[in-house]
Amino acid sequence: MFRRILIANRGEIALRIIRACRELGVEAVCVYSTADKDAPYLKLADRAICIGPAPARESYINIPKIIAAAEIADVDAIHPGYGFLSERADFAQICRDCKIEFIGPSPEAMAKLGDKVECKRTAKAAKVPIFPGSEGAIEDEEEAVKVASEIGYPVIIKASAGGGGRGMKVCHNEATLRTNLRIASQEALAAFGNGAVFIEKFLEHARHVEVQCLGDKHGHAIHLFERDCSTQRRHQKLIEEAPGPLIDRKKRDATCEAAARLIKTAEYSGAATVEFLMDEKQNFYMLEVNTRVQVEHPVTEMITGVDIVKMSILVASGEPLPYKQKDIEIRGHAMECRINAEDPEKNFMPCAGRITTFEPPGGPGVRLDTHVVTGYTVPPNYDSMIGKLIVHADDREQCMNRMARALREFNVGPIKTTIPLHQRLMENADFRKGGVDIHYLERLLK
Ligand code: MV4
């Protein structure tokens, strides 16, 4: 096991990683920007190093500064958390060159699964279901038109280097396909430095179901079942739950096994999430792979009992996964509400500022992953998530009742948060039935 780890992140995930380190007997070194200098979680680290001013470019995503801090603190490894440098294959390669273990996949596995065209190719070989579409990147317009007429409109153009909904265009006919192809490729080149685009069948009504996987450096890969993350707005998830409600067991198992196969085929080590869209007939189609620990990992931890952050550290140190697939079982139901410092009444405008009232919920089955304490000031420079309320119960119904109870106990002020919106959702008949699609929240907010 590592002696000392540098945490190249901030906020609740930095605290989550500190906690995993402490339990593993590993020293944790935090880095922080001047905007986070008073963050209370820094006192829980064994050491904290200032890496620069508030803008992430000059601190949390500044590779020379992160590497300098790692050298000064003499760490064995760097945990990137999510966001920031977590999915940068160039950073993973620099860590390797500096003989610092990157806690995550190899740069090769990250590049392979991070590029969507490459990822689809690998998925197809591993018999993971994908949308019908172009084989690889589009080389010329006529080829795209031919593929589209074969699979039928609507089709969607995606950037191979894109992600999280960036650089996508839906086309309903040949004329718009032709026009959009050129625009999409130019935009992709400008935004990602890679103009490669591909097309696939566009699915209108869908649920977002993703499979949590873990791989080690000994060729083992397992899945920890799925999460439903359909309740989102502008590609920002608001609620995640596990298992996915109302999903046929056989189809679910086949998809989860396919996801684990993909991770194994890619010789992937660490935590990975394979994203799918699920149609009304519960057919699954892979979208992309997230090569990091995700925000919503706790719901999977609650239903499986597996500590995903600890596992990410364990496998990076070269240990084999201490679980076989048959050891993994679903226990009950878990749900996570993202608590953002935003005003849902004002188009989710971020609300930075001092939190003078902070009364967290508690009691059976309640977990709160947050770095916030009374008197904490939310800086305006980073994302607005200030915590995640996760609850676990025997079934979905009791889970929602428990969430409603916990939300009622949770008192945050004077800044606005997403708590009242979550309370409304816990009482919404469509949400309670389960199986809402990816457009549900935006429809509700209209
Ligand atoms: C799609 C799709 C429909 N059909 N692909 C958006 C984010 C990126 N990961 C992929 N996305 C989509 N890909 C096909 N072939 C619809 C979306 C999509 C979406 C997916 C998941 C969660 C929310 C979404 C919101 C709008 C569009």
mmCIF file of C-alpha atoms in Angstrom, residues 52-407:
data_model
loop_
_atom_site.group_PDB
_atom_site.id
_atom_site.type_symbol
_atom_site.label_atom_id
_atom_site.label_comp_id
_atom_site.label_asym_id
_atom_site.label_seq_id
_atom_site.Cartn_x
_atom_site.Cartn_y
_atom_site.Cartn_z
ATOM 1 C CA GLY A 52 -2.127 29.159 -6.281
ATOM 2 C CA PRO A 53 -5.002 31.559 -6.837
ATOM 3 C CA ALA A 54 -8.697 30.782 -7.199
ATOM 4 C CA PRO A 55 -8.995 30.181 -10.966
ATOM 5 C CA ALA A 56 -8.675 26.415 -11.564
ATOM 6 C CA ARG A 57 -6.285 27.067 -14.485
ATOM 7 C CA GLU A 58 -3.830 28.481 -11.972
ATOM 8 C CA SER A 59 -4.378 25.859 -9.276
ATOM 9 C CA TYR A 60 -6.450 22.642 -9.474
ATOM 10 C CA ILE A 61 -5.856 21.986 -13.187
ATOM 11 C CA ASN A 62 -2.368 23.413 -13.320
ATOM 12 C CA ILE A 63 -0.238 20.303 -13.890
ATOM 13 C CA PRO A 64 3.176 21.808 -13.012
ATOM 14 C CA LYS A 65 1.791 23.104 -9.711
ATOM 15 C CA ILE A 66 0.209 19.748 -8.820
ATOM 16 C CA ILE A 67 3.395 17.856 -9.689
ATOM 17 C CA ALA A 68 5.514 20.372 -7.718
ATOM 18 C CA ALA A 69 3.293 19.841 -4.654
ATOM 19 C CA ALA A 70 3.578 16.064 -5.102
ATOM 20 C CA GLU A 71 7.382 16.315 -5.260
ATOM 21 C CA ILE A 72 7.592 18.644 -2.230
ATOM 22 C CA ALA A 73 5.367 16.357 -0.157
ATOM 23 C CA ASP A 74 7.146 13.255 -1.480
ATOM 24 C CA VAL A 75 3.950 11.326 -2.209
ATOM 25 C CA ASP A 76 3.716 7.898 -3.850
ATOM 26 C CA ALA A 77 0.475 8.595 -5.669
ATOM 27 C CA ILE A 78 -2.057 11.227 -6.742
ATOM 28 C CA HIS A 79 -5.822 10.803 -6.440
ATOM 29 C CA PRO A 80 -7.546 13.135 -8.936
ATOM 30 C CA GLY A 81 -11.150 12.728 -7.655
ATOM 31 C CA TYR A 82 -13.671 13.823 -10.318
ATOM 32 C CA GLY A 83 -13.562 16.818 -12.691
ATOM 33 C CA PHE A 84 -10.313 18.835 -12.876
ATOM 34 C CA LEU A 85 -7.461 16.520 -14.024
ATOM 35 C CA SER A 86 -9.303 13.241 -13.461
ATOM 36 C CA GLU A 87 -9.855 12.296 -17.127
ATOM 37 C CA ARG A 88 -6.707 13.780 -18.621
ATOM 38 C CA ALA A 89 -4.619 11.011 -20.210
ATOM 39 C CA ASP A 90 -1.753 13.520 -20.607
ATOM 40 C CA PHE A 91 -1.759 14.068 -16.829
ATOM 41 C CA ALA A 92 -1.783 10.308 -16.149
ATOM 42 C CA GLN A 93 1.216 10.023 -18.497
ATOM 43 C CA ILE A 94 3.068 12.883 -16.738
ATOM 44 C CA CYS A 95 2.490 11.149 -13.383
ATOM 45 C CA ARG A 96 3.982 7.977 -14.843
ATOM 46 C CA ASP A 97 6.989 9.925 -16.189
ATOM 47 C CA CYS A 98 7.498 11.417 -12.710
ATOM 48 C CA LYS A 99 7.215 7.958 -11.107
ATOM 49 C CA ILE A 100 4.101 8.954 -9.198
ATOM 50 C CA GLU A 101 1.201 6.500 -9.354
ATOM 51 C CA PHE A 102 -1.924 8.039 -10.899
ATOM 52 C CA ILE A 103 -4.921 6.634 -9.004
ATOM 53 C CA GLY A 104 -7.030 5.677 -11.968
ATOM 54 C CA PRO A 105 -6.543 3.876 -15.269
ATOM 55 C CA SER A 106 -3.348 3.802 -17.337
ATOM 56 C CA PRO A 107 -3.057 6.620 -19.890
ATOM 57 C CA GLU A 108 -3.559 3.981 -22.600
ATOM 58 C CA ALA A 109 -6.831 2.648 -21.140
ATOM 59 C CA MET A 110 -8.038 6.196 -20.458
ATOM 60 C CA ALA A 111 -7.302 7.358 -24.008
ATOM 61 C CA LYS A 112 -8.910 4.257 -25.494
ATOM 62 C CA LEU A 113 -12.178 4.571 -23.567
ATOM 63 C CA GLY A 114 -12.172 8.387 -23.484
ATOM 64 C CA ASP A 115 -12.229 8.649 -27.270
ATOM 65 C CA LYS A 116 -15.820 7.794 -28.190
ATOM 66 C CA VAL A 117 -15.092 6.331 -31.612
ATOM 67 C CA GLU A 118 -12.380 4.088 -30.113
ATOM 68 C CA CYS A 119 -14.640 3.255 -27.193
ATOM 69 C CA LYS A 120 -17.483 2.160 -29.496
ATOM 70 C CA ARG A 121 -15.060 -0.007 -31.471
ATOM 71 C CA THR A 122 -13.858 -1.696 -28.265
ATOM 72 C CA ALA A 123 -17.460 -2.041 -27.051
ATOM 73 C CA LYS A 124 -18.535 -3.719 -30.282
ATOM 74 C CA ALA A 125 -15.671 -6.231 -29.995
ATOM 75 C CA ALA A 126 -16.709 -6.969 -26.380
ATOM 76 C CA LYS A 127 -20.356 -7.467 -27.486
ATOM 77 C CA VAL A 128 -21.572 -4.442 -25.532
ATOM 78 C CA PRO A 129 -24.780 -3.084 -27.105
ATOM 79 C CA ILE A 130 -24.250 0.193 -28.981
ATOM 80 C CA PHE A 131 -26.452 2.422 -31.149
ATOM 81 C CA PRO A 132 -26.388 1.592 -34.853
ATOM 82 C CA GLY A 133 -24.375 4.211 -36.751
ATOM 83 C CA SER A 134 -21.164 4.953 -38.609
ATOM 84 C CA GLU A 135 -18.270 2.532 -38.207
ATOM 85 C CA GLY A 136 -15.660 4.850 -36.762
ATOM 86 C CA ALA A 137 -15.290 8.537 -37.587
ATOM 87 C CA ILE A 138 -17.072 10.063 -40.595
ATOM 88 C CA GLU A 139 -14.600 10.429 -43.481
ATOM 89 C CA ASP A 140 -16.903 12.104 -46.010
ATOM 90 C CA GLU A 141 -20.392 13.535 -46.216
ATOM 91 C CA GLU A 142 -21.715 10.943 -48.709
ATOM 92 C CA GLU A 143 -20.795 8.127 -46.331
ATOM 93 C CA ALA A 144 -22.730 9.826 -43.521
ATOM 94 C CA VAL A 145 -25.783 10.298 -45.752
ATOM 95 C CA LYS A 146 -25.648 6.615 -46.735
ATOM 96 C CA VAL A 147 -25.399 5.427 -43.096
ATOM 97 C CA ALA A 148 -28.234 7.765 -42.050
ATOM 98 C CA SER A 149 -30.555 6.459 -44.758
ATOM 99 C CA GLU A 150 -29.774 2.908 -43.621
ATOM 100 C CA ILE A 151 -30.426 3.479 -39.909
ATOM 101 C CA GLY A 152 -33.193 6.040 -40.523
ATOM 102 C CA TYR A 153 -33.681 9.569 -39.191
ATOM 103 C CA PRO A 154 -33.417 11.158 -36.691
ATOM 104 C CA VAL A 155 -29.675 10.708 -36.259
ATOM 105 C CA ILE A 156 -27.280 12.456 -33.903
ATOM 106 C CA ILE A 157 -23.821 13.794 -34.715
ATOM 107 C CA LYS A 158 -21.354 13.506 -31.861
ATOM 108 C CA ALA A 159 -17.738 14.579 -31.424
ATOM 109 C CA SER A 160 -15.396 11.683 -30.743
ATOM 110 C CA ALA A 161 -13.562 13.818 -28.183
ATOM 111 C CA GLY A 162 -16.754 15.353 -26.755
ATOM 112 C CA GLY A 163 -18.601 14.344 -23.617
ATOM 113 C CA GLY A 164 -21.300 15.358 -21.205
ATOM 114 C CA GLY A 165 -23.530 16.507 -24.054
ATOM 115 C CA ARG A 166 -21.040 18.891 -25.626
ATOM 116 C CA GLY A 167 -20.770 18.974 -29.420
ATOM 117 C CA MET A 168 -23.947 17.036 -30.281
ATOM 118 C CA LYS A 169 -26.402 17.795 -33.108
ATOM 119 C CA VAL A 170 -29.685 16.066 -33.865
ATOM 120 C CA CYS A 171 -30.607 15.836 -37.569
ATOM 121 C CA HIS A 172 -34.080 14.990 -38.866
ATOM 122 C CA ASN A 173 -33.305 14.859 -42.583
ATOM 123 C CA GLU A 174 -30.530 14.702 -45.162
ATOM 124 C CA ALA A 175 -30.301 18.475 -45.657
ATOM 125 C CA THR A 176 -29.709 19.223 -41.963
ATOM 126 C CA LEU A 177 -27.290 16.300 -41.718
ATOM 127 C CA ARG A 178 -25.152 17.721 -44.522
ATOM 128 C CA THR A 179 -25.084 21.231 -43.038
ATOM 129 C CA ASN A 180 -24.518 20.076 -39.463
ATOM 130 C CA LEU A 181 -21.662 17.713 -40.313
ATOM 131 C CA ARG A 182 -19.338 20.529 -41.345
ATOM 132 C CA ILE A 183 -20.355 22.746 -38.432
ATOM 133 C CA ALA A 184 -19.999 19.885 -35.910
ATOM 134 C CA SER A 185 -16.548 18.948 -37.137
ATOM 135 C CA GLN A 186 -15.332 22.563 -37.047
ATOM 136 C CA GLU A 187 -16.783 23.051 -33.568
ATOM 137 C CA ALA A 188 -15.203 19.828 -32.327
ATOM 138 C CA LEU A 189 -11.808 20.878 -33.679
ATOM 139 C CA ALA A 190 -12.093 24.280 -31.996
ATOM 140 C CA ALA A 191 -13.393 22.906 -28.673
ATOM 141 C CA PHE A 192 -11.430 19.652 -28.290
ATOM 142 C CA GLY A 193 -8.553 19.942 -30.780
ATOM 143 C CA ASN A 194 -9.973 16.909 -32.592
ATOM 144 C CA GLY A 195 -12.466 17.292 -35.429
ATOM 145 C CA ALA A 196 -13.489 13.612 -35.575
ATOM 146 C CA VAL A 197 -17.269 13.132 -35.512
ATOM 147 C CA PHE A 198 -19.543 10.113 -35.865
ATOM 148 C CA ILE A 199 -23.262 9.572 -36.290
ATOM 149 C CA GLU A 200 -25.690 7.181 -34.671
ATOM 150 C CA LYS A 201 -29.427 6.640 -34.341
ATOM 151 C CA PHE A 202 -31.010 9.305 -32.099
ATOM 152 C CA LEU A 203 -33.224 8.070 -29.271
ATOM 153 C CA GLU A 204 -35.803 10.591 -28.053
ATOM 154 C CA HIS A 205 -37.354 9.027 -24.943
ATOM 155 C CA ALA A 206 -34.762 7.371 -22.810
ATOM 156 C CA ARG A 207 -33.514 6.765 -19.320
ATOM 157 C CA HIS A 208 -29.902 7.269 -18.331
ATOM 158 C CA VAL A 209 -28.660 4.080 -16.706
ATOM 159 C CA GLU A 210 -24.981 3.634 -15.880
ATOM 160 C CA VAL A 211 -23.025 0.660 -14.613
ATOM 161 C CA GLN A 212 -20.362 1.048 -11.925
ATOM 162 C CA CYS A 213 -17.318 -1.114 -12.607
ATOM 163 C CA LEU A 214 -13.985 -1.829 -10.940
ATOM 164 C CA GLY A 215 -10.892 -3.294 -12.561
ATOM 165 C CA ASP A 216 -7.506 -4.262 -11.142
ATOM 166 C CA LYS A 217 -4.010 -4.671 -12.600
ATOM 167 C CA HIS A 218 -4.338 -8.457 -12.661
ATOM 168 C CA GLY A 219 -6.956 -8.630 -15.384
ATOM 169 C CA HIS A 220 -9.983 -8.878 -13.081
ATOM 170 C CA ALA A 221 -13.032 -6.675 -13.610
ATOM 171 C CA ILE A 222 -16.401 -6.668 -11.874
ATOM 172 C CA HIS A 223 -19.553 -4.562 -11.940
ATOM 173 C CA LEU A 224 -21.399 -3.173 -8.924
ATOM 174 C CA PHE A 225 -24.756 -2.991 -10.715
ATOM 175 C CA GLU A 226 -26.409 0.097 -12.117
ATOM 176 C CA ARG A 227 -27.585 3.559 -11.167
ATOM 177 C CA ASP A 228 -30.412 5.505 -12.752
ATOM 178 C CA CYS A 229 -29.394 9.150 -13.288
ATOM 179 C CA SER A 230 -32.285 10.302 -15.469
ATOM 180 C CA THR A 231 -33.316 13.176 -13.210
ATOM 181 C CA GLN A 232 -31.083 15.857 -14.697
ATOM 182 C CA ARG A 233 -31.153 19.366 -16.104
ATOM 183 C CA ARG A 234 -28.759 20.572 -18.788
ATOM 184 C CA HIS A 235 -26.592 17.475 -18.266
ATOM 185 C CA GLN A 236 -26.317 18.232 -14.549
ATOM 186 C CA LYS A 237 -27.645 15.322 -12.535
ATOM 187 C CA LEU A 238 -29.878 16.215 -9.592
ATOM 188 C CA ILE A 239 -30.875 12.783 -8.267
ATOM 189 C CA GLU A 240 -29.275 9.372 -8.706
ATOM 190 C CA GLU A 241 -30.497 6.065 -7.386
ATOM 191 C CA ALA A 242 -29.578 2.408 -7.289
ATOM 192 C CA PRO A 243 -30.764 -0.035 -8.394
ATOM 193 C CA GLY A 244 -32.519 1.449 -11.438
ATOM 194 C CA PRO A 245 -36.278 1.331 -10.773
ATOM 195 C CA LEU A 246 -38.518 -1.084 -12.705
ATOM 196 C CA ILE A 247 -35.722 -2.641 -14.750
ATOM 197 C CA ASP A 248 -36.158 -6.211 -15.909
ATOM 198 C CA ARG A 249 -33.677 -8.375 -14.026
ATOM 199 C CA LYS A 250 -32.435 -10.342 -17.035
ATOM 200 C CA LYS A 251 -31.825 -7.262 -19.188
ATOM 201 C CA ARG A 252 -30.156 -5.515 -16.266
ATOM 202 C CA ASP A 253 -27.815 -8.439 -15.577
ATOM 203 C CA ALA A 254 -26.890 -8.785 -19.265
ATOM 204 C CA THR A 255 -26.041 -5.057 -19.468
ATOM 205 C CA CYS A 256 -24.029 -5.041 -16.238
ATOM 206 C CA GLU A 257 -22.071 -8.100 -17.388
ATOM 207 C CA ALA A 258 -21.417 -6.426 -20.755
ATOM 208 C CA ALA A 259 -20.067 -3.333 -18.971
ATOM 209 C CA ALA A 260 -17.669 -5.434 -16.875
ATOM 210 C CA ARG A 261 -16.552 -7.198 -20.068
ATOM 211 C CA LEU A 262 -15.706 -3.860 -21.683
ATOM 212 C CA ILE A 263 -13.583 -2.825 -18.677
ATOM 213 C CA LYS A 264 -11.784 -6.169 -18.757
ATOM 214 C CA THR A 265 -11.219 -5.973 -22.549
ATOM 215 C CA ALA A 266 -9.675 -2.494 -22.126
ATOM 216 C CA GLU A 267 -7.340 -3.859 -19.375
ATOM 217 C CA TYR A 268 -8.711 -1.115 -17.189
ATOM 218 C CA SER A 269 -7.753 -0.632 -13.556
ATOM 219 C CA GLY A 270 -9.635 1.570 -11.120
ATOM 220 C CA ALA A 271 -13.226 2.769 -10.973
ATOM 221 C CA ALA A 272 -15.100 3.224 -14.253
ATOM 222 C CA THR A 273 -18.691 3.924 -15.194
ATOM 223 C CA VAL A 274 -20.213 2.667 -18.421
ATOM 224 C CA GLU A 275 -23.121 4.923 -19.427
ATOM 225 C CA PHE A 276 -26.145 3.628 -21.319
ATOM 226 C CA LEU A 277 -29.406 4.949 -22.617
ATOM 227 C CA MET A 278 -32.345 2.602 -22.054
ATOM 228 C CA ASP A 279 -35.370 2.809 -24.376
ATOM 229 C CA GLU A 280 -39.019 2.128 -23.517
ATOM 230 C CA LYS A 281 -38.596 -1.557 -24.293
ATOM 231 C CA GLN A 282 -35.593 -1.661 -21.968
ATOM 232 C CA ASN A 283 -33.044 -2.087 -24.741
ATOM 233 C CA PHE A 284 -29.671 -0.700 -23.689
ATOM 234 C CA TYR A 285 -27.228 1.276 -25.845
ATOM 235 C CA MET A 286 -23.812 2.357 -24.585
ATOM 236 C CA LEU A 287 -23.079 6.091 -24.662
ATOM 237 C CA GLU A 288 -19.632 6.576 -23.188
ATOM 238 C CA VAL A 289 -17.306 5.531 -20.389
ATOM 239 C CA ASN A 290 -16.365 7.790 -17.475
ATOM 240 C CA THR A 291 -12.831 6.906 -16.441
ATOM 241 C CA ARG A 292 -13.012 8.252 -12.885
ATOM 242 C CA VAL A 293 -14.758 7.960 -9.531
ATOM 243 C CA GLN A 294 -18.102 9.694 -10.036
ATOM 244 C CA VAL A 295 -20.039 12.152 -7.891
ATOM 245 C CA GLU A 296 -22.817 9.585 -7.442
ATOM 246 C CA HIS A 297 -20.599 6.664 -6.350
ATOM 247 C CA PRO A 298 -22.137 6.638 -2.822
ATOM 248 C CA VAL A 299 -25.491 5.179 -3.950
ATOM 249 C CA THR A 300 -23.635 2.142 -5.248
ATOM 250 C CA GLU A 301 -21.595 1.957 -2.033
ATOM 251 C CA MET A 302 -24.828 1.926 -0.029
ATOM 252 C CA ILE A 303 -26.467 -0.941 -1.950
ATOM 253 C CA THR A 304 -23.335 -3.105 -2.312
ATOM 254 C CA GLY A 305 -21.289 -2.289 0.807
ATOM 255 C CA VAL A 306 -18.195 -1.809 -1.378
ATOM 256 C CA ASP A 307 -16.056 1.255 -0.619
ATOM 257 C CA ILE A 308 -15.366 2.455 -4.174
ATOM 258 C CA VAL A 309 -12.840 5.144 -3.208
ATOM 259 C CA LYS A 310 -10.847 2.683 -1.086
ATOM 260 C CA MET A 311 -10.964 0.191 -3.953
ATOM 261 C CA SER A 312 -9.622 2.811 -6.376
ATOM 262 C CA ILE A 313 -6.605 3.317 -4.077
ATOM 263 C CA LEU A 314 -6.153 -0.400 -3.400
ATOM 264 C CA VAL A 315 -6.036 -1.432 -7.065
ATOM 265 C CA ALA A 316 -3.754 1.491 -7.987
ATOM 266 C CA SER A 317 -1.255 0.170 -5.417
ATOM 267 C CA GLY A 318 -1.262 -3.137 -7.285
ATOM 268 C CA GLU A 319 -3.479 -5.147 -4.943
ATOM 269 C CA PRO A 320 -5.981 -7.496 -6.547
ATOM 270 C CA LEU A 321 -9.669 -6.714 -6.131
ATOM 271 C CA PRO A 322 -10.810 -8.456 -2.937
ATOM 272 C CA TYR A 323 -14.198 -9.304 -4.520
ATOM 273 C CA LYS A 324 -15.368 -11.770 -7.109
ATOM 274 C CA GLN A 325 -18.507 -10.979 -9.098
ATOM 275 C CA LYS A 326 -20.545 -13.494 -7.104
ATOM 276 C CA ASP A 327 -19.679 -11.638 -3.860
ATOM 277 C CA ILE A 328 -21.578 -8.569 -5.089
ATOM 278 C CA GLU A 329 -25.252 -8.431 -4.150
ATOM 279 C CA ILE A 330 -27.836 -5.648 -4.097
ATOM 280 C CA ARG A 331 -29.122 -4.782 -0.638
ATOM 281 C CA GLY A 332 -32.155 -2.491 -0.574
ATOM 282 C CA HIS A 333 -32.377 0.835 -2.370
ATOM 283 C CA ALA A 334 -30.311 4.028 -2.211
ATOM 284 C CA MET A 335 -30.900 7.546 -3.491
ATOM 285 C CA GLU A 336 -28.743 10.658 -3.639
ATOM 286 C CA CYS A 337 -29.919 14.261 -3.812
ATOM 287 C CA ARG A 338 -27.297 16.743 -4.924
ATOM 288 C CA ILE A 339 -27.402 19.814 -2.713
ATOM 289 C CA ASN A 340 -26.282 22.763 -4.818
ATOM 290 C CA ALA A 341 -25.844 26.362 -3.765
ATOM 291 C CA GLU A 342 -28.241 27.489 -6.485
ATOM 292 C CA ASP A 343 -31.637 29.131 -6.673
ATOM 293 C CA PRO A 344 -34.057 26.864 -8.581
ATOM 294 C CA GLU A 345 -36.511 29.798 -8.606
ATOM 295 C CA LYS A 346 -33.982 31.925 -10.518
ATOM 296 C CA ASN A 347 -32.929 29.535 -13.267
ATOM 297 C CA PHE A 348 -30.491 27.754 -10.912
ATOM 298 C CA MET A 349 -28.361 30.843 -10.479
ATOM 299 C CA PRO A 350 -25.312 29.982 -8.327
ATOM 300 C CA CYS A 351 -25.454 31.409 -4.793
ATOM 301 C CA ALA A 352 -21.971 31.851 -3.372
ATOM 302 C CA GLY A 353 -21.612 33.262 0.129
ATOM 303 C CA ARG A 354 -21.438 32.531 3.821
ATOM 304 C CA ILE A 355 -23.560 29.762 5.303
ATOM 305 C CA THR A 356 -24.644 30.840 8.793
ATOM 306 C CA THR A 357 -27.229 28.128 9.308
ATOM 307 C CA PHE A 358 -26.194 24.548 8.687
ATOM 308 C CA GLU A 359 -28.250 21.887 10.434
ATOM 309 C CA PRO A 360 -27.525 18.505 8.843
ATOM 310 C CA PRO A 361 -29.974 15.581 8.935
ATOM 311 C CA GLY A 362 -29.193 12.280 10.645
ATOM 312 C CA GLY A 363 -30.778 9.108 11.922
ATOM 313 C CA PRO A 364 -31.072 5.633 10.400
ATOM 314 C CA GLY A 365 -29.940 5.141 6.806
ATOM 315 C CA VAL A 366 -28.802 8.732 6.291
ATOM 316 C CA ARG A 367 -25.369 9.701 4.924
ATOM 317 C CA LEU A 368 -24.254 13.242 4.185
ATOM 318 C CA ASP A 369 -21.105 13.711 2.087
ATOM 319 C CA THR A 370 -20.203 17.363 2.491
ATOM 320 C CA HIS A 371 -17.284 19.601 3.364
ATOM 321 C CA VAL A 372 -19.623 22.322 4.637
ATOM 322 C CA VAL A 373 -19.858 23.391 8.296
ATOM 323 C CA THR A 374 -21.632 26.332 9.933
ATOM 324 C CA GLY A 375 -19.772 29.518 8.974
ATOM 325 C CA TYR A 376 -18.410 28.058 5.721
ATOM 326 C CA THR A 377 -18.254 30.440 2.772
ATOM 327 C CA VAL A 378 -19.071 28.967 -0.664
ATOM 328 C CA PRO A 379 -16.490 30.424 -3.074
ATOM 329 C CA PRO A 380 -17.831 31.603 -6.450
ATOM 330 C CA ASN A 381 -15.029 29.986 -8.460
ATOM 331 C CA TYR A 382 -16.030 26.315 -8.628
ATOM 332 C CA ASP A 383 -19.112 24.178 -9.173
ATOM 333 C CA SER A 384 -21.988 24.891 -6.848
ATOM 334 C CA MET A 385 -22.417 21.441 -5.301
ATOM 335 C CA ILE A 386 -22.045 21.796 -1.534
ATOM 336 C CA GLY A 387 -23.005 18.289 -0.545
ATOM 337 C CA LYS A 388 -24.770 15.050 -1.320
ATOM 338 C CA LEU A 389 -27.542 13.636 0.806
ATOM 339 C CA ILE A 390 -27.633 9.873 0.410
ATOM 340 C CA VAL A 391 -30.188 7.596 2.027
ATOM 341 C CA HIS A 392 -30.531 3.841 2.114
ATOM 342 C CA ALA A 393 -33.629 1.771 2.930
ATOM 343 C CA ASP A 394 -35.130 -1.666 2.273
ATOM 344 C CA ASP A 395 -37.013 -0.607 -0.870
ATOM 345 C CA ARG A 396 -37.572 2.410 -3.107
ATOM 346 C CA GLU A 397 -40.764 3.541 -1.381
ATOM 347 C CA GLN A 398 -39.142 3.596 2.047
ATOM 348 C CA CYS A 399 -36.058 5.193 0.531
ATOM 349 C CA MET A 400 -38.089 8.145 -0.800
ATOM 350 C CA ASN A 401 -39.926 8.478 2.536
ATOM 351 C CA ARG A 402 -36.592 8.515 4.331
ATOM 352 C CA MET A 403 -35.211 11.084 1.870
ATOM 353 C CA ALA A 404 -38.255 13.320 2.400
ATOM 354 C CA ARG A 405 -37.722 13.030 6.162
ATOM 355 C CA ALA A 406 -34.000 13.835 5.915
ATOM 356 C CA LEU A 407 -34.624 16.811 3.597
#
